[in-house]
Coordinates of C-alpha atoms and ligand atoms in Angstrom, one line a residue:
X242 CA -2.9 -4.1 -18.7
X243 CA -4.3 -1.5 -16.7
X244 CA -7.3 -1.8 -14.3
X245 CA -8.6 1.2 -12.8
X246 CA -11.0 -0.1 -9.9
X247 CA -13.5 2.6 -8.6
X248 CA -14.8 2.1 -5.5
X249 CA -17.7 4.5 -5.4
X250 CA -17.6 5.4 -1.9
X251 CA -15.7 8.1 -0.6
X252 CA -13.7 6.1 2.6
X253 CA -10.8 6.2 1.4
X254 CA -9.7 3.3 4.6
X255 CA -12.1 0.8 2.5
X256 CA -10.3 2.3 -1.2
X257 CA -7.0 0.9 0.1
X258 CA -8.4 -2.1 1.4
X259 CA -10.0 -3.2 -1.8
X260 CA -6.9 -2.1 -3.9
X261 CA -4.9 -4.7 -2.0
X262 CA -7.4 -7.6 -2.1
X263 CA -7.6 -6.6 -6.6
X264 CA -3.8 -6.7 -6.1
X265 CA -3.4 -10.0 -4.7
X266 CA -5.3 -12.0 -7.6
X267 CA -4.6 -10.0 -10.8
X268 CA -1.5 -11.6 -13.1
X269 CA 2.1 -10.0 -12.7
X270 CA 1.1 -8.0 -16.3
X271 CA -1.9 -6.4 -14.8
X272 CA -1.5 -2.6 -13.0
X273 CA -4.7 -2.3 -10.6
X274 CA -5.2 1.1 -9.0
X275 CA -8.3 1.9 -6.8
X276 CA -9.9 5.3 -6.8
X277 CA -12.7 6.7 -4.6
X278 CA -14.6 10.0 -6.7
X279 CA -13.7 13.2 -5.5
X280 CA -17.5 13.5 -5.1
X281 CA -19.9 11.3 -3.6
X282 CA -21.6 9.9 -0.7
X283 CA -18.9 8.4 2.3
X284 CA -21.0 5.1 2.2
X285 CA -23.8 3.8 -0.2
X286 CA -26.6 1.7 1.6
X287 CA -29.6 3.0 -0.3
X288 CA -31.1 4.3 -3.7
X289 CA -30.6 7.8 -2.6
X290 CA -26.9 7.4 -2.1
X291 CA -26.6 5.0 -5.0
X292 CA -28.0 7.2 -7.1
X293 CA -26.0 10.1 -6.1
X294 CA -22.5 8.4 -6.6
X295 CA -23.3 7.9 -10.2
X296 CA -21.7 11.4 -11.6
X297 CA -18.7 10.7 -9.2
X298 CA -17.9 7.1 -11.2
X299 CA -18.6 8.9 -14.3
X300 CA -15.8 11.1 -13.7
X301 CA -13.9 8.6 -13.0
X302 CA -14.6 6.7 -16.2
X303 CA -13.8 9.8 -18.5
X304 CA -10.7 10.5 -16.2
X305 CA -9.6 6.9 -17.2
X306 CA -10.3 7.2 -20.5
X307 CA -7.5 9.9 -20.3
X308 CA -5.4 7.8 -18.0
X309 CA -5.7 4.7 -20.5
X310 CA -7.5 2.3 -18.2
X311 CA -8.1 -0.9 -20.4
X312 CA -10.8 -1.6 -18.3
X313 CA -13.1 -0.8 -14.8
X314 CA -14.2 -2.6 -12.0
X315 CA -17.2 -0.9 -10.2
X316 CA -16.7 -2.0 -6.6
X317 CA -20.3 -1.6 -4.8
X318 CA -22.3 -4.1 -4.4
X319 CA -25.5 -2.0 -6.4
X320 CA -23.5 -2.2 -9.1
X321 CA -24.2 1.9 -9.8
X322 CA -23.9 3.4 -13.1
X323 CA -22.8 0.5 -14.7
X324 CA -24.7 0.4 -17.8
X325 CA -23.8 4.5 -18.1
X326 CA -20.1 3.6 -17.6
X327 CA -20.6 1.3 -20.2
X328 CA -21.4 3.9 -23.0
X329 CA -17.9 6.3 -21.6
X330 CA -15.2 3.6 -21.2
X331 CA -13.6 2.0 -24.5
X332 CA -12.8 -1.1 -22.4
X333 CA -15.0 -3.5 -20.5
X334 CA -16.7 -2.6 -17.7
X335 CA -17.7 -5.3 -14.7
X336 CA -19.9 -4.4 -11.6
X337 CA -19.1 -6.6 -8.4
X338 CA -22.3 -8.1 -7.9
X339 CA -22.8 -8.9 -11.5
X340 CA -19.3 -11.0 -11.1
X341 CA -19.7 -12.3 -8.1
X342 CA -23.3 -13.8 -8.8
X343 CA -22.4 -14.9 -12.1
X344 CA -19.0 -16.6 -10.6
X345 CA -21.7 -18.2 -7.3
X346 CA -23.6 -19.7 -10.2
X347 CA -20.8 -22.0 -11.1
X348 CA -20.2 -23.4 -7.8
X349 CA -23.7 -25.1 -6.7
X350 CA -27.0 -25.2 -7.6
X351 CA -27.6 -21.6 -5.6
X352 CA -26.3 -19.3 -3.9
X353 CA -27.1 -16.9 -1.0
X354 CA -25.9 -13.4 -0.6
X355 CA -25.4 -11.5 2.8
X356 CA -25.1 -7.8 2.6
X357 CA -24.9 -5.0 5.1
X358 CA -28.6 -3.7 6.0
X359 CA -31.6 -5.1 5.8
X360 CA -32.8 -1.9 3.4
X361 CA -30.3 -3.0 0.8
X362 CA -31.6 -6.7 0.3
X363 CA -34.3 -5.4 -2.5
X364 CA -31.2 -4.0 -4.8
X365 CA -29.5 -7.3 -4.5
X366 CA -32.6 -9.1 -5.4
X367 CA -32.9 -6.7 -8.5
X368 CA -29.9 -7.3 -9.2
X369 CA -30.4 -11.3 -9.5
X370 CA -33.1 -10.7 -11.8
X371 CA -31.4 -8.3 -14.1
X372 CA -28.3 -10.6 -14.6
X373 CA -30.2 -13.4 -14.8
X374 CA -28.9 -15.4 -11.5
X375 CA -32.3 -15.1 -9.8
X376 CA -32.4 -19.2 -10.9
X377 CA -29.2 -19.6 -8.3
X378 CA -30.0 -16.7 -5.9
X379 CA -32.0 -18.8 -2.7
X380 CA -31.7 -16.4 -0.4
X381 CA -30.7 -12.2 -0.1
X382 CA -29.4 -11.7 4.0
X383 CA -28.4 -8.9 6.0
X384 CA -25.6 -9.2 8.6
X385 CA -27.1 -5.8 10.0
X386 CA -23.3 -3.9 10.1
X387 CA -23.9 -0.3 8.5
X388 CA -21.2 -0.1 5.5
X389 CA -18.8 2.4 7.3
X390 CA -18.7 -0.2 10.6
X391 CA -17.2 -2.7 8.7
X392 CA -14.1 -1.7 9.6
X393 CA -14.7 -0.9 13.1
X394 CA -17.1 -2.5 14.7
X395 CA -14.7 -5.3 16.4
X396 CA -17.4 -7.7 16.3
X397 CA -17.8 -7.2 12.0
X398 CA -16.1 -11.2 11.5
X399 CA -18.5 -12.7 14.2
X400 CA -21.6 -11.1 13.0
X401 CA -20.7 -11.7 9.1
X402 CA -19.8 -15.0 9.5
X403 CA -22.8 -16.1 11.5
X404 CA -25.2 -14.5 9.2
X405 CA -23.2 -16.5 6.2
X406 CA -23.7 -19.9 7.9
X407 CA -27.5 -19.2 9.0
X408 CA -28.2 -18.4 5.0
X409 CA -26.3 -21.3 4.0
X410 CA -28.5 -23.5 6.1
X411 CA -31.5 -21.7 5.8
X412 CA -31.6 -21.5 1.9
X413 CA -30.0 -24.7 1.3
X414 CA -27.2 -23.0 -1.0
X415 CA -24.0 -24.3 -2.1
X416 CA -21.9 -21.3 -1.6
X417 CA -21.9 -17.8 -0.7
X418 CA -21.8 -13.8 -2.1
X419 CA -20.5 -11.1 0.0
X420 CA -22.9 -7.9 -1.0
X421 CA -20.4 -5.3 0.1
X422 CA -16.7 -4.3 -1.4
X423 CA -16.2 -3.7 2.3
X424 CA -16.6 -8.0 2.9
X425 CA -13.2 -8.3 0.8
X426 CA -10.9 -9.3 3.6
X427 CA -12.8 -11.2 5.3
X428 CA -13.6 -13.4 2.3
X429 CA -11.2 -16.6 3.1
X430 CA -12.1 -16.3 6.4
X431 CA -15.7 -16.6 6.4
X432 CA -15.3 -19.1 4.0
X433 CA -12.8 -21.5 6.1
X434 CA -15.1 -20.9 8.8
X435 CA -18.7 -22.2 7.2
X436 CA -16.9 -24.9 4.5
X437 CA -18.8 -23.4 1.6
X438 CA -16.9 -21.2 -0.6
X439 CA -17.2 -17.7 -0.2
X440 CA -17.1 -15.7 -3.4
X441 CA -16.2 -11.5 -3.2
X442 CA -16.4 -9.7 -6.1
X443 CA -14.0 -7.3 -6.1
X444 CA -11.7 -10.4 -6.6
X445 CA -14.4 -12.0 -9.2
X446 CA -14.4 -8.4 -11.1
X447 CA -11.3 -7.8 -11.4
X448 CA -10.3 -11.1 -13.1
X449 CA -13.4 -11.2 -15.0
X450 CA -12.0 -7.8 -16.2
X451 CA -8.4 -8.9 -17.1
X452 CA -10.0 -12.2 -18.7
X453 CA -12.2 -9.4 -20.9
X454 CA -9.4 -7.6 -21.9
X455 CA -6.6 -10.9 -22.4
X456 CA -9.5 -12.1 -25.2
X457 CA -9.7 -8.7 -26.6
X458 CA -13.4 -8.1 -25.6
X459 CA -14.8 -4.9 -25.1
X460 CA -18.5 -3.7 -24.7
X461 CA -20.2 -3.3 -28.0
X462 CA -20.7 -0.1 -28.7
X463 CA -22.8 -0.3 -32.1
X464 CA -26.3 0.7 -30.5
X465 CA -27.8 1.2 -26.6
X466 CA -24.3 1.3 -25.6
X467 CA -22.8 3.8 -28.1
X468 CA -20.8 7.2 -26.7
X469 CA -24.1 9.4 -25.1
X470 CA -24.7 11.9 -27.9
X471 CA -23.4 15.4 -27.5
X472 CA -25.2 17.4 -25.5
X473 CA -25.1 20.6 -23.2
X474 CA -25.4 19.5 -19.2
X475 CA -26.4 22.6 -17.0
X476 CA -26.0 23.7 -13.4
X477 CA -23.9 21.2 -10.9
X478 CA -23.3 18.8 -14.1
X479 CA -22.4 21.3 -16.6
X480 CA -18.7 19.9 -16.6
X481 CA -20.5 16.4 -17.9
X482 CA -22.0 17.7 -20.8
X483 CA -20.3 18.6 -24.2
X484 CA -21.3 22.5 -25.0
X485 CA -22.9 23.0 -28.5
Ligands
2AL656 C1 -22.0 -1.3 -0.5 C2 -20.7 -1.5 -1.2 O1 -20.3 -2.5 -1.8 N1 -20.1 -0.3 -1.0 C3 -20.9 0.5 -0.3 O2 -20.6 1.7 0.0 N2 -22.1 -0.1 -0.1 N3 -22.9 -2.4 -0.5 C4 -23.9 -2.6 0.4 N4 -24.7 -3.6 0.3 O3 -24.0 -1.9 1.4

């Protein structure tokens, strides 16, 4: 089985990262590669960027397709482009947030997710509602680290982990969701630190992918989530469309 995880940020440091962490939990049959789009935004912390790293995971998707990916992880916490990946890839197709709050929900009675800035707490929130976790979601956090700090800022575990124990205690949660792809290596950590468990979900994904694809489930493709219909894109997305 073949895994293609797209992290749609272009840092390629946080890319590798992520690849290892997939790595480390799929089974010895499973081939995980990460991929960054060869066009995007370096870090995605708001609807502007989100929206803008949607052709990027397209291409991605339909360079997959050629690649014979059985199935996609898309590893931001936003969850961009999902439902459009959806419609390209023959395979299933998980978002991180979507696994990880889904995976939170069967660990307690709620959860509470810590992200990066303050301005990306409303996506998460959405997010909740549209997957139907907002039941289990007490609390949405921000650890106030900028996406692309992650990795540098030598205080990242301090800051992250106190903002994961100050939601646990303020919401009353059972357990915790990191709302970045950039949180990967530091879940065990955080989690051996606070006592609740920690759940990241590039490592949720990409088993809830390989689970998809062992069962033989795909994304059903009879109606809203059909192939888009042919059609002629112009200007910047002109190689997206299908010329009539
Ligand atoms: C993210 C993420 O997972 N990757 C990225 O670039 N931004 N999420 C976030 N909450 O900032």
């Amino acid at each position: 089985m073949f895994i293609k995880v797209i992290n749609p940020n272009t840092s390629q440091g946080m890319t590798a990262v992520i690849e290892q962490f997939a790595r480390a939990v799929a089974g010895p049959g499973t081939t995980v590669r990460a991929v960054s789009p060869a066009m995007g935004p370096a870090s995605i912390e708001s609807h502007y960027d989100e929206a803008l790293s949607v052709p990027g995971i397209l291409a991605e998707i339909a360079s997959g397709e050629q690649e014979g990916a059985d199935g996609y992880v898309i590893a931001c916490f936003g969850d961009p482009g999902l439902d459009a990946a959806r419609e390209l890839a023959h395979g299933p197709v998980v978002g991180i947030a979507e696994a990880a709050m889904r995976a939170a929900s069967y660990l307690g009675g709620g959860f509470s997710v810590v992200t990066t800035l303050d301005r990306t707490r409303g996506r998460a929130w959405d997010l909740a509602d549209r997957y139907g976790a907002r039941r289990f979601c007490r609390g949405v956090h921000a650890c106030g680290i900028p996406v692309l700090d992650l990795e540098s800022d030598p205080e990242t575990v301090k800051k992250l982990t106190t903002a994961c124990r100050t939601a646990v205690e303020q919401d009353g949660s059972d357990a915790v969701v990191l709302g970045c792809a950039g949180m990967t290596n530091l879940c065990a950590e955080i989690s051996a630190e606070i006592g609740v468990p920690v759940v990241d979900g590039v490592q949720a994904a990409t088993l809830m992918v390989q689970s998809l694809v062992t069962m033989g489930l795909r994304t059903g493709a009879r109606g809203e989530f059909a192939a888009p219909l042919p059609k002629p894109y112009t200007g910047l997305l002109g190689d997206f469309g299908t010329p009539s």
